[in-house]
Tab-separated table of C-alpha atoms and ligand atoms in Angstrom:
chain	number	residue	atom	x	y	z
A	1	UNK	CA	-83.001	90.107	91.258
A	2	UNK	CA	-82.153	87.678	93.718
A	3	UNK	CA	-81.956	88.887	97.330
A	4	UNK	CA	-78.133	90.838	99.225
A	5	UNK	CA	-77.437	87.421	101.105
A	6	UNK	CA	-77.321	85.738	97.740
A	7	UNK	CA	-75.674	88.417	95.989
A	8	UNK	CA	-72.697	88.502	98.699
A	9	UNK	CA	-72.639	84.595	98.795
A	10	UNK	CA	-72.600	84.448	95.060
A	11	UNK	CA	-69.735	87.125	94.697
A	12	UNK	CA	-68.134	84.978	96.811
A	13	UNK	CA	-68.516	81.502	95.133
A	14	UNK	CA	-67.987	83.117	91.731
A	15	UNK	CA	-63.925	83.418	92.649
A	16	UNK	CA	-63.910	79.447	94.095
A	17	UNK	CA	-66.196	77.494	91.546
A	18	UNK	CA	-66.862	78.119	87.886
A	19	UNK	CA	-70.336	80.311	87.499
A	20	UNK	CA	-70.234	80.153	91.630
A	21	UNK	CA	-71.958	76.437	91.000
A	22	UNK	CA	-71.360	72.911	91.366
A	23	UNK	CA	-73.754	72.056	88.646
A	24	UNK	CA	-74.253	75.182	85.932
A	25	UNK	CA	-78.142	75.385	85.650
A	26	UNK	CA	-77.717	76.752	89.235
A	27	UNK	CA	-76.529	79.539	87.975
A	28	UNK	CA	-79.373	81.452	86.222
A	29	UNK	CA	-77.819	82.351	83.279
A	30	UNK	CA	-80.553	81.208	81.148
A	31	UNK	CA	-82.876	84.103	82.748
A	32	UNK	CA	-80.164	86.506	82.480
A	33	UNK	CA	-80.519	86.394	86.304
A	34	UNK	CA	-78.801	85.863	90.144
A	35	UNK	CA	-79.353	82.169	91.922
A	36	UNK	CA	-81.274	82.430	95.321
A	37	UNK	CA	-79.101	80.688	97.254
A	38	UNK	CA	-80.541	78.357	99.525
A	39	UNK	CA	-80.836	77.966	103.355
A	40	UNK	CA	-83.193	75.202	103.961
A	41	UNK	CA	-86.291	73.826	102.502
A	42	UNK	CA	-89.186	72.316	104.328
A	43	UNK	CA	-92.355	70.906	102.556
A	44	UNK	CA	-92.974	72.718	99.321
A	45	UNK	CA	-90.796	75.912	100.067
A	46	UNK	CA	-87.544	76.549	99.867
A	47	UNK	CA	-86.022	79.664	102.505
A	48	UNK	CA	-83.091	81.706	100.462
A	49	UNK	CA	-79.876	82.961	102.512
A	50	UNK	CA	-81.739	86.071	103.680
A	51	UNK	CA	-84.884	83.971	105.094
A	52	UNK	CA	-87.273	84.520	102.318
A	53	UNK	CA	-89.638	81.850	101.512
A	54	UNK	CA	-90.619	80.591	97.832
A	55	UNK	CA	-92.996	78.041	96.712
A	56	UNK	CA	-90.594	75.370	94.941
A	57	UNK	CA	-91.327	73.841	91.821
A	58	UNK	CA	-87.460	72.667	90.812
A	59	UNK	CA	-87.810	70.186	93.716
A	60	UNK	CA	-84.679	69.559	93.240
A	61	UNK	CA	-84.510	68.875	89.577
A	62	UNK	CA	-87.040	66.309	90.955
A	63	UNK	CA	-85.819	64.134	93.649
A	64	UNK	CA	-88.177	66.070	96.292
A	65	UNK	CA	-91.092	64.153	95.368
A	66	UNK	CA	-92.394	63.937	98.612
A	67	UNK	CA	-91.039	67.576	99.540
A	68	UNK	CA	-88.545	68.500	101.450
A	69	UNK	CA	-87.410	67.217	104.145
A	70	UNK	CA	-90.000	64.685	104.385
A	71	UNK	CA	-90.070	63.427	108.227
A	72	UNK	CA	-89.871	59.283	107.322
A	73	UNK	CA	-86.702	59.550	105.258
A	74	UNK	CA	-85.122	62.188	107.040
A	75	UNK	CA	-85.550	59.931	110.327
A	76	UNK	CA	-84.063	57.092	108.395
A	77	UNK	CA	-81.142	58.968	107.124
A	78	UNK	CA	-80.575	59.686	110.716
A	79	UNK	CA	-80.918	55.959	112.150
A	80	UNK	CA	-78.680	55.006	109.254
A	81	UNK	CA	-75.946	57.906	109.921
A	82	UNK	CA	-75.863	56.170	113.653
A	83	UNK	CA	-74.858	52.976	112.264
A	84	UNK	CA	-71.858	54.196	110.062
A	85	UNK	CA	-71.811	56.466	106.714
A	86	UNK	CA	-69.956	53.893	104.344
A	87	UNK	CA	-68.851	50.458	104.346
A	88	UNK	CA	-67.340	49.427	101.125
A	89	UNK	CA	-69.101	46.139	102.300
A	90	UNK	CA	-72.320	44.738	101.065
A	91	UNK	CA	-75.426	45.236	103.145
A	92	UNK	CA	-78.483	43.851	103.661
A	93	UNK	CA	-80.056	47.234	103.282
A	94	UNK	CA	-78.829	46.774	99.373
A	95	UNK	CA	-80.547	43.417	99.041
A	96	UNK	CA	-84.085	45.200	99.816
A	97	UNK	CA	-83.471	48.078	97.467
A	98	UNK	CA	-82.587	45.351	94.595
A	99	UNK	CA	-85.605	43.098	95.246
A	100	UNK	CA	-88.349	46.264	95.669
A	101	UNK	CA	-86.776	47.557	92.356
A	102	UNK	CA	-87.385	44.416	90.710
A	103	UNK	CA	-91.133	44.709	92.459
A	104	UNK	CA	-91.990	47.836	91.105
A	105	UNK	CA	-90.212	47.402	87.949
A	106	UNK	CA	-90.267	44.052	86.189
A	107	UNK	CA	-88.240	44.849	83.502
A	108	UNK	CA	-85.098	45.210	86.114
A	109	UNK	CA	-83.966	41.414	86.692
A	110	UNK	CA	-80.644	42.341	87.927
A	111	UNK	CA	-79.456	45.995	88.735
A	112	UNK	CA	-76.330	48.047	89.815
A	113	UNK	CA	-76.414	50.829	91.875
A	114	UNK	CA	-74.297	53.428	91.394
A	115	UNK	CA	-74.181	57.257	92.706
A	116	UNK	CA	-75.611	59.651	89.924
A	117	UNK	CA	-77.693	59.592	87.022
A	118	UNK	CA	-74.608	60.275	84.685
A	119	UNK	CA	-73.091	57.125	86.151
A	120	UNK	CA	-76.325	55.137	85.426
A	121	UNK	CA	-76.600	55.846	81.528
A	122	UNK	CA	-72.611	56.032	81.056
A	123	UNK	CA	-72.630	52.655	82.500
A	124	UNK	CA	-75.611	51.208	80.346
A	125	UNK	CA	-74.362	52.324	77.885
A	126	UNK	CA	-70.798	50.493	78.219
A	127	UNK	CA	-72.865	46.683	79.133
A	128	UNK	CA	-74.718	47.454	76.158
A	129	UNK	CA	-71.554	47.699	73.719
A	130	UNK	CA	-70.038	44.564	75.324
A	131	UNK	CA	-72.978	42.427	75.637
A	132	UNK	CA	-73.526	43.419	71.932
A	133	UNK	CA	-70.462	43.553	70.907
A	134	UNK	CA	-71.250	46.898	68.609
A	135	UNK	CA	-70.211	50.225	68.765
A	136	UNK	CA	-72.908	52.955	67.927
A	137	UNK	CA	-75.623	53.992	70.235
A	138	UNK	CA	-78.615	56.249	69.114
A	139	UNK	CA	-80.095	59.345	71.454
A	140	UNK	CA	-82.602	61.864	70.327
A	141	UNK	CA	-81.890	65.471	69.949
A	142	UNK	CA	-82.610	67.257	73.142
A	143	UNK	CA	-82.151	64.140	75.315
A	144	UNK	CA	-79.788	64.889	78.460
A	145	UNK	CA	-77.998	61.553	80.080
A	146	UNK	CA	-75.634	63.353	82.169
A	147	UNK	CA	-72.189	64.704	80.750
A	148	UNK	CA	-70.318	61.585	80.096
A	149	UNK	CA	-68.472	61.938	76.886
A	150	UNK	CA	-70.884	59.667	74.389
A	151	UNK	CA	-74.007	61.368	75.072
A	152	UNK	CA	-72.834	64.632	75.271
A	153	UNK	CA	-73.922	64.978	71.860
A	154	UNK	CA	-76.863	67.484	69.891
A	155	UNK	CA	-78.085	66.799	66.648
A	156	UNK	CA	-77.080	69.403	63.782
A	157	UNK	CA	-79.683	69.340	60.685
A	158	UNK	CA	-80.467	66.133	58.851
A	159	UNK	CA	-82.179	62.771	60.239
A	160	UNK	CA	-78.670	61.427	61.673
A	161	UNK	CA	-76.029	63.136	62.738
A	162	UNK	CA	-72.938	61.696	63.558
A	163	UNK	CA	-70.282	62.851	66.106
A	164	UNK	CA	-70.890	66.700	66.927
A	165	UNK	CA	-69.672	66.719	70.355
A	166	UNK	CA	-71.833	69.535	72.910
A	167	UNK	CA	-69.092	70.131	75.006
A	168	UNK	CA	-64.947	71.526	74.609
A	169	UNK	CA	-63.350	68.711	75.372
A	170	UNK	CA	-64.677	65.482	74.279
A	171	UNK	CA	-62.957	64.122	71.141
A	172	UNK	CA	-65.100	63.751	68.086
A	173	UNK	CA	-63.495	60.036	67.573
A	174	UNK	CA	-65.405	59.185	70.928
A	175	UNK	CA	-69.075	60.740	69.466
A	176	UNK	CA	-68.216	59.428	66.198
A	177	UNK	CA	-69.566	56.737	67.334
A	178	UNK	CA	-73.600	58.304	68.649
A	179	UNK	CA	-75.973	59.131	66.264
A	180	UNK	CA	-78.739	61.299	67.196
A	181	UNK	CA	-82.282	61.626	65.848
A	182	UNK	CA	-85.108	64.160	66.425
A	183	UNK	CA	-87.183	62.990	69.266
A	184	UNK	CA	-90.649	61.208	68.337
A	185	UNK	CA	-89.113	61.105	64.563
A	186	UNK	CA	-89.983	57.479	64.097
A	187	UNK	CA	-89.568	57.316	60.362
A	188	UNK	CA	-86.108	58.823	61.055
A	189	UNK	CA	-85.104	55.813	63.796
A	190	UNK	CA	-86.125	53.383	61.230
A	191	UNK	CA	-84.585	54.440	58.234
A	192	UNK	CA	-81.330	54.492	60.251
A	193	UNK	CA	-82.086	50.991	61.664
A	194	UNK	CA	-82.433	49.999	58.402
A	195	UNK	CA	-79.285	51.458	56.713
A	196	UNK	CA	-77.036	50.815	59.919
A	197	UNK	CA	-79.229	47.890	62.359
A	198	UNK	CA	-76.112	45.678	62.977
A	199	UNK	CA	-73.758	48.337	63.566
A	200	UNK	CA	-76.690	49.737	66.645
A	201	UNK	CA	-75.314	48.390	70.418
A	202	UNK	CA	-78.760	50.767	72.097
A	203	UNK	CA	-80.929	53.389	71.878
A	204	UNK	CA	-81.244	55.539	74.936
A	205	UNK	CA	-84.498	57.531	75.464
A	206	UNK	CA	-86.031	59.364	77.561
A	207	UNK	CA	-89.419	57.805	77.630
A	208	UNK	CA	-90.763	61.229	78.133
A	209	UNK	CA	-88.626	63.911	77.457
A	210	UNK	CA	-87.798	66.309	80.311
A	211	UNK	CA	-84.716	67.883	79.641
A	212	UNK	CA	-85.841	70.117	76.497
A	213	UNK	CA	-88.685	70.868	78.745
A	214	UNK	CA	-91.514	68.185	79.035
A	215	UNK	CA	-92.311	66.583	75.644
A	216	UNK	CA	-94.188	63.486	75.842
A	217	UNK	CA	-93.731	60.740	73.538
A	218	UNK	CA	-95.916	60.204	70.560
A	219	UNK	CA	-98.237	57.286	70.145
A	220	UNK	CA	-95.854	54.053	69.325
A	221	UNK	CA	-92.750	55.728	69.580
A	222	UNK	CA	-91.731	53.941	72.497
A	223	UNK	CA	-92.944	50.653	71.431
A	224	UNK	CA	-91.523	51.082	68.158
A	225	UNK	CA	-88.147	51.728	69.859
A	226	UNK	CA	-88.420	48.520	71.913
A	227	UNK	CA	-89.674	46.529	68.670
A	228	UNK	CA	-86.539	47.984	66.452
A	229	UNK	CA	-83.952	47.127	69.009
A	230	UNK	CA	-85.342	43.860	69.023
A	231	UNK	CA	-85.512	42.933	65.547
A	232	UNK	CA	-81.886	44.382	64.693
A	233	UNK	CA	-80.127	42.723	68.270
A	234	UNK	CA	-79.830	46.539	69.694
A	235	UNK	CA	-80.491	46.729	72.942
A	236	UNK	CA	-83.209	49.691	74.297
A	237	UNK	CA	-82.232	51.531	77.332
A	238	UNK	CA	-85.212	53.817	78.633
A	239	UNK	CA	-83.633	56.653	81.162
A	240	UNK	CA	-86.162	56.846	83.366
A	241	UNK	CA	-83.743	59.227	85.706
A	242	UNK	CA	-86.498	61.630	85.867
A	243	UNK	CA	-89.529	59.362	84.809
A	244	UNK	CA	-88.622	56.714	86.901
A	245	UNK	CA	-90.840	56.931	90.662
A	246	UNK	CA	-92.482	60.104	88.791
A	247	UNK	CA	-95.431	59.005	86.254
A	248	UNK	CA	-96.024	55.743	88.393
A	249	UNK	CA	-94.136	53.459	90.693
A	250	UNK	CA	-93.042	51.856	87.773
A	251	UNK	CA	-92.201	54.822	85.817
A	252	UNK	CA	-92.871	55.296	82.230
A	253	UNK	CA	-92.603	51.700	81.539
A	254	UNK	CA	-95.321	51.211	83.451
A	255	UNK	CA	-97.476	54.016	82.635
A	256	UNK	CA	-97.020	53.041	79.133
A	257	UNK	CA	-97.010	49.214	79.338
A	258	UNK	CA	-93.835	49.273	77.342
A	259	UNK	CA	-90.553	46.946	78.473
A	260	UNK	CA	-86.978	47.956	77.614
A	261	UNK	CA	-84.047	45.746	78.070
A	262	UNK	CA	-82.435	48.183	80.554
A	263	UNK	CA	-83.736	51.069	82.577
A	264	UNK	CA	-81.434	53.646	84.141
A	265	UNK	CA	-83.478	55.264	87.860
A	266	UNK	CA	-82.100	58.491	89.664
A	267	UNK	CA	-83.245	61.229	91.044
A	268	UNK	CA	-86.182	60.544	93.210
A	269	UNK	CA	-84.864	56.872	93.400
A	270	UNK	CA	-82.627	58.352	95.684
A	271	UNK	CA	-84.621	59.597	97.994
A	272	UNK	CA	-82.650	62.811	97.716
A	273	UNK	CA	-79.490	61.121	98.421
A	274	UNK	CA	-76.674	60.848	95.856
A	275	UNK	CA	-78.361	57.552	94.487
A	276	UNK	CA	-79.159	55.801	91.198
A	277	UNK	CA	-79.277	52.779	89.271
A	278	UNK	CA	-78.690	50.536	85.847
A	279	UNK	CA	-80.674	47.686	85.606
A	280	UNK	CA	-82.545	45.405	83.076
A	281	UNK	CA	-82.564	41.917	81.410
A	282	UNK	CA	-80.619	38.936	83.572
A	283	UNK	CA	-79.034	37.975	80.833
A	284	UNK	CA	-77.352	42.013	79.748
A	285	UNK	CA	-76.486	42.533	83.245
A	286	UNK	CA	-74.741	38.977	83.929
A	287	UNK	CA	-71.673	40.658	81.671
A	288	UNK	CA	-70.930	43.244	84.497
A	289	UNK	CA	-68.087	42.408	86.572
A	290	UNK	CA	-67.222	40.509	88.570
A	291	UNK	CA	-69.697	38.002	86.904
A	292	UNK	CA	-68.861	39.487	83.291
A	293	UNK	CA	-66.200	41.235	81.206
A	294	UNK	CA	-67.593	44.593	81.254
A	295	UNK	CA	-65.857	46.485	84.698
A	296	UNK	CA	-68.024	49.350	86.384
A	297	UNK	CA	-67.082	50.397	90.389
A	298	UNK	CA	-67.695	52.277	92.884
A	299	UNK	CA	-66.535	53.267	96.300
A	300	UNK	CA	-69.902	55.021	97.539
A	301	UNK	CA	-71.983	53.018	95.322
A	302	UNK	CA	-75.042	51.473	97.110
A	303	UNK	CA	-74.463	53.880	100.197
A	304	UNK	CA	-76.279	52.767	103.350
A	305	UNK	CA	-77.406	56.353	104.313
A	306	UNK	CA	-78.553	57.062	100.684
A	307	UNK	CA	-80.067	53.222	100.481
A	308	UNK	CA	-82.049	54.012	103.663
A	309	UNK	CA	-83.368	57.048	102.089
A	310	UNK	CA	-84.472	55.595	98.964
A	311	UNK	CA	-86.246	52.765	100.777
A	312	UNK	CA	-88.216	55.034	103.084
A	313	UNK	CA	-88.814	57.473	99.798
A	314	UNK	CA	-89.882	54.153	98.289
A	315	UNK	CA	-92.557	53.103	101.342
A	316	UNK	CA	-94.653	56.686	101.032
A	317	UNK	CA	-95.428	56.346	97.064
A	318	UNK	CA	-98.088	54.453	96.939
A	319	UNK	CA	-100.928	54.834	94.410
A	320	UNK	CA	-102.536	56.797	95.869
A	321	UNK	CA	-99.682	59.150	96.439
A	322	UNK	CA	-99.571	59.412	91.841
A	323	UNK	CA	-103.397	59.732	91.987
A	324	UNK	CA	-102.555	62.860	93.765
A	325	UNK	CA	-99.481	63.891	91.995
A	326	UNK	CA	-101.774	63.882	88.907
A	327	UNK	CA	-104.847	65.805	90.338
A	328	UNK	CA	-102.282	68.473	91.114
A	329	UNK	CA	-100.443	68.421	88.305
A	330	UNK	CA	-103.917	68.734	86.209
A	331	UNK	CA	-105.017	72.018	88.621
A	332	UNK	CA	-101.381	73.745	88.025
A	333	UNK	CA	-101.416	72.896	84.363
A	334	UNK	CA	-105.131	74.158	83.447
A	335	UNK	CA	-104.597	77.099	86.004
A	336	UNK	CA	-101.436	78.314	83.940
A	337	UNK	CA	-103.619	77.776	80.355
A	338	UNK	CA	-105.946	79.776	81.702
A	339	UNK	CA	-103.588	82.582	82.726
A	340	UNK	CA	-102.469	82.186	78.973
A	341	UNK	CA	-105.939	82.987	77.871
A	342	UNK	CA	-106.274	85.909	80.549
A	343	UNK	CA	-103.533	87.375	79.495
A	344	UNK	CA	-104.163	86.542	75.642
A	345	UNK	CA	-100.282	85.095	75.737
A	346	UNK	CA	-98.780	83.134	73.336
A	347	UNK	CA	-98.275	79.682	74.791
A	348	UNK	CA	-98.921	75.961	75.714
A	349	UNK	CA	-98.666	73.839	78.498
A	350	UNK	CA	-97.052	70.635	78.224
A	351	UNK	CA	-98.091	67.907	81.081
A	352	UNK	CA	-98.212	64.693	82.058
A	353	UNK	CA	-98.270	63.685	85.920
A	354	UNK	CA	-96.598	66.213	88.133
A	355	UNK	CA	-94.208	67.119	85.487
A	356	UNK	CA	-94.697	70.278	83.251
A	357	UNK	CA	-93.293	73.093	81.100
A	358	UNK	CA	-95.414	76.168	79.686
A	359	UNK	CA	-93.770	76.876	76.417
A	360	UNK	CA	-93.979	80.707	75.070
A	361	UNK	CA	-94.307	79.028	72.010
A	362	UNK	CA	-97.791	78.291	69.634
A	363	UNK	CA	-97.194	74.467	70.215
A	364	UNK	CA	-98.434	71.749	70.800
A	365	UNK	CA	-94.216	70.805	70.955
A	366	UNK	CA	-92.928	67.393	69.825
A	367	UNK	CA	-89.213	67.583	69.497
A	368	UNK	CA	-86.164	70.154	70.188
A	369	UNK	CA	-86.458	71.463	66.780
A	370	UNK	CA	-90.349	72.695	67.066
A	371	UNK	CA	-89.021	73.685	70.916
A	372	UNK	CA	-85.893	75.707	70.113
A	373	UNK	CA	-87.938	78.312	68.251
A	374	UNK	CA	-89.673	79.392	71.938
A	375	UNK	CA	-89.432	82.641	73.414
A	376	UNK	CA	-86.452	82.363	76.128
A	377	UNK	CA	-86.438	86.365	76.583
A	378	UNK	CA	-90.315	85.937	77.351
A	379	UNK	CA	-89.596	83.096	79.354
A	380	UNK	CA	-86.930	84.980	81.305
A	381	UNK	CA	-89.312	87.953	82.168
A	382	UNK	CA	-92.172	85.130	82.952
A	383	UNK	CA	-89.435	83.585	85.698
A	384	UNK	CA	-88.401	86.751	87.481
A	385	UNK	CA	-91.953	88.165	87.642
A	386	UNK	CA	-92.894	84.777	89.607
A	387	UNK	CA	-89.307	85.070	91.824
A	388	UNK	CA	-90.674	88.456	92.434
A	389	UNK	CA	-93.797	87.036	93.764
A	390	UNK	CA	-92.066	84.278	95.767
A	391	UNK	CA	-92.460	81.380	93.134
A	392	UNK	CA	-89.046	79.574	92.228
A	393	UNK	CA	-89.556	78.146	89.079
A	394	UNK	CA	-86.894	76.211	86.896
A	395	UNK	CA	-84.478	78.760	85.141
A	396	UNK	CA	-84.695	77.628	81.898
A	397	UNK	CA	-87.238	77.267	79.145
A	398	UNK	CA	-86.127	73.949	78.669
A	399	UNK	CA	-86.552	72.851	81.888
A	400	UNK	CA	-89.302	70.531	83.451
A	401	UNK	CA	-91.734	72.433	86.562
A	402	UNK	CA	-92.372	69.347	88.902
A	403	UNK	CA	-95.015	69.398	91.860
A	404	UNK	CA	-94.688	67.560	94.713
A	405	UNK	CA	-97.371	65.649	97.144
A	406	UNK	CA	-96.271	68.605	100.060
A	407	UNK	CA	-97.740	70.990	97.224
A	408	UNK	CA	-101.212	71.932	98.874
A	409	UNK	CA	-104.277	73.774	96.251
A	410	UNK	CA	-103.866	76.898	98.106
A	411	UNK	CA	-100.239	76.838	97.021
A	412	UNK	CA	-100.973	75.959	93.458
A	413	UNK	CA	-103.906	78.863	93.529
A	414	UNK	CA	-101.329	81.678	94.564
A	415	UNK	CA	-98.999	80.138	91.903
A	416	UNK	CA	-101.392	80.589	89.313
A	417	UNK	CA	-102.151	84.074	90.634
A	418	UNK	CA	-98.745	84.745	90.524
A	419	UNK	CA	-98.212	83.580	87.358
A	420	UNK	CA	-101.305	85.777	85.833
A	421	UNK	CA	-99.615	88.612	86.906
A	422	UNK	CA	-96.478	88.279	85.750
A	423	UNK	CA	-97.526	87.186	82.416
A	424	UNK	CA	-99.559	90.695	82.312
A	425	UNK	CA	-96.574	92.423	83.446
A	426	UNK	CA	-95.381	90.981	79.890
B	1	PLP	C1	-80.570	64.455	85.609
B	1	PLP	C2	-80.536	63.454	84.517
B	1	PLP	C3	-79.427	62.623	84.291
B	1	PLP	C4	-78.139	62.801	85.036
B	1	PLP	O1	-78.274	62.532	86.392
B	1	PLP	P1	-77.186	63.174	87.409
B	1	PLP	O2	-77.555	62.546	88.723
B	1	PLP	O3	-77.384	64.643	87.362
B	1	PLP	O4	-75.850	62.764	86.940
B	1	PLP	C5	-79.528	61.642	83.341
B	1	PLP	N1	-80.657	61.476	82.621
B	1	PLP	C6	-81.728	62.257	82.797
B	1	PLP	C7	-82.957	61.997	81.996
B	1	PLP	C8	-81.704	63.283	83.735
B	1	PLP	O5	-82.758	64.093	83.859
């Protein structure tokens, strides 16, 4: 039950924007429950409309790496602010960005920036077509790449499944056109490669899944992906949107060792700013305009208030910042297995870095179809016992728990406390 403030806000907001939300996992519905609305955040908390404080493990969906409000950027959003909020000119600001990107992550010869994560992957997605000159691109089940209309697509049964739109309103001759596979099915991917390899433009991936929950890739499947694309002229496209600055400065890619032809960055790229990027092989991204046929704009793109964000976001992860990330990521994931134990719970906890999900499911997990058979009413009693106890924890099942470096061990102590309790509350 989320707290009056929030109630009267959300009454409110429900008669101006659908669900009361600008984005609908906001909303709660997946835990049958109210959205805390938010005040401020400093650090690891967030305050809700009535003051309360919470220990935050949404971070944003992830972009609060660092934690909120952290000091350097928000002092260099400031000095940026000063010297104007937009151009619609090119800045020198933008040159940095594009050559520390290319630093961190070699695959990324040339890049575009552009303003969201859904812009990133639509827009990959369209240079990959016209530098290949094909039409179908392949996503695993489970995958999210923001709501454009091509990837906006589930799998039903069966290895490939073509053209089942996810949403009212995209025409099934646009998704007739996206196949989808069950993620880490790597017989699947090449049996369609080999019935359908010239007819592939990409294959889009989340290197580790976060958006069905976190589901790490199996051994090769990555490289395997890479290799396939290769052999058949496809191009791979890893969507590192939540990967990307997360596992490593170089993202999965790095963690991994594995090199797509294009990467798509978001999210903590961005500093926290409305910020993210499409990127890869010199030769791909010479066919964007105005160098190439294929046309992507925008006005906002490359922002110098969000570009001075990501740049100071940039400076404070350095390895040692992931060395920590990981230590705490380790001490919340063991402390929540153990609470399993305790509490003799069904369950498993999926982790790698500071990004994890506890499944109420036997697991281990591997792919949406092992995942959707979890238990979301268990999950949705295990999330309001923690709100209870101040935790704010993502509202979904399928949702990935990030920590941040502002996330101290006392903090990840009372978490697990908390979480022991409510998981004996049942
Ligand atoms: C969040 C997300 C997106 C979409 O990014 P937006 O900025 O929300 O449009 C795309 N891909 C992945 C993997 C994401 O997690």
């Amino acid at each position: 039950m989320a707290d009056a403030a929030s109630m009267d806000l959300l009454a409110r907001a429900e008669r101006r924007m659908p669900g009361g939300v600008n984005s609908p996992v906001r909303a709660f519905r997946a835990v049958g429950g109210n959205p805390v609305f938010v005040d401020r955040a400093k650090g690891s908390r967030i305050y809700g409309a009535d003051g309360r404080e919470y220990l935050d493990y949404v971070c944003s969906w992830g972009p609060a790496i660092l934690g909120h409000a952290a000091p350097k950027v928000v002092e260099a959003v400031q000095r940026a602010a000063e010297r104007g909020l937009t151009y619609g000119a090119p800045t020198e600001l933008e040159v940095r960005f594009a050559e520390r990107i290319g630093e961190l992550y070699p695959s990324i010869e040339m890049l575009r920036a552009v303003s969201s994560g859904t812009e990133a992957t639509m827009s990959a997605l369209r240079v990959a077509r016209g530098f290949t000159g094909r039409s179908v691109i392949v996503k695993f089940d489970g995958g999210y790449h923001g709501h454009s209309d091509a990837l906006l697509v589930k799998a039903g049964s069966g290895p490939a499944t073509f053209g089942n739109p996810d949403s009212a309103g995209v025409p099934s001759s646009i998704v007739e056109h996206t196949a989808t596979l069950g993620y880490n099915d790597l017989p699947a991917l090449k049996e369609l490669f080999r019935r359908r390899g010239s007819e592939i433009a990409a294959v889009i991936v989340e290197p580790v899944a976060g958006n069905m929950g976190c589901v790490p890739p199996v051994p090769g499947f990555l490289e395997s992906i890479v290799e396939l694309c290769r052999a058949h002229g496809a191009l791979s496209i890893f969507d590192e949107v939540i990967t990307g600055c997360r596992l490593a400065p170089g993202g999965a890619q790095e963690h991994f060792g594995v090199r797509p032809d294009l990467t798509c960055l978001g999210k903590i790229v961005g500093g926290g700013m409305p910020l993210a990027l499409y990127g890869g092989r010199r030769d791909v991204m010479s066919q964007v305009s105005p160098l190439g046929p294929v046309y992507q704009a925008g006005t906002l793109s490359g922002n110098p208030v969000a570009v001075s964000a990501a740049l100071a976001t940039l400076e404070e992860l350095d390895r040692d910042a992931y060395a920590k990330l990981d230590r705490l990521g380790q001490s919340l994931a063991e402390g929540l297995e153990r609470a399993l134990r305790d509490t003799k719970t069904t369950g498993v906890v999926q982790r790698i870095g500071s990004m994890l999900t506890l499944f109420f499911n036997p697991g281990p997990v591997q792919s949406w179809n092992q995942i959707k058979s979890s238990d979301t009413q268990r999950f949705a009693r295990f999330h309001r016992g923690l709100l209870e106890r101040s935790v704010y924890f993502p509202p979904s099942q399928f949702e990935t728990a990030f920590v941040s470096l502002a996330h101290t061990q006392d903090e990840l102590d009372r978490t697990i406390d908390a979480a022991r309790e409510a998981l004996s509350a049942g």
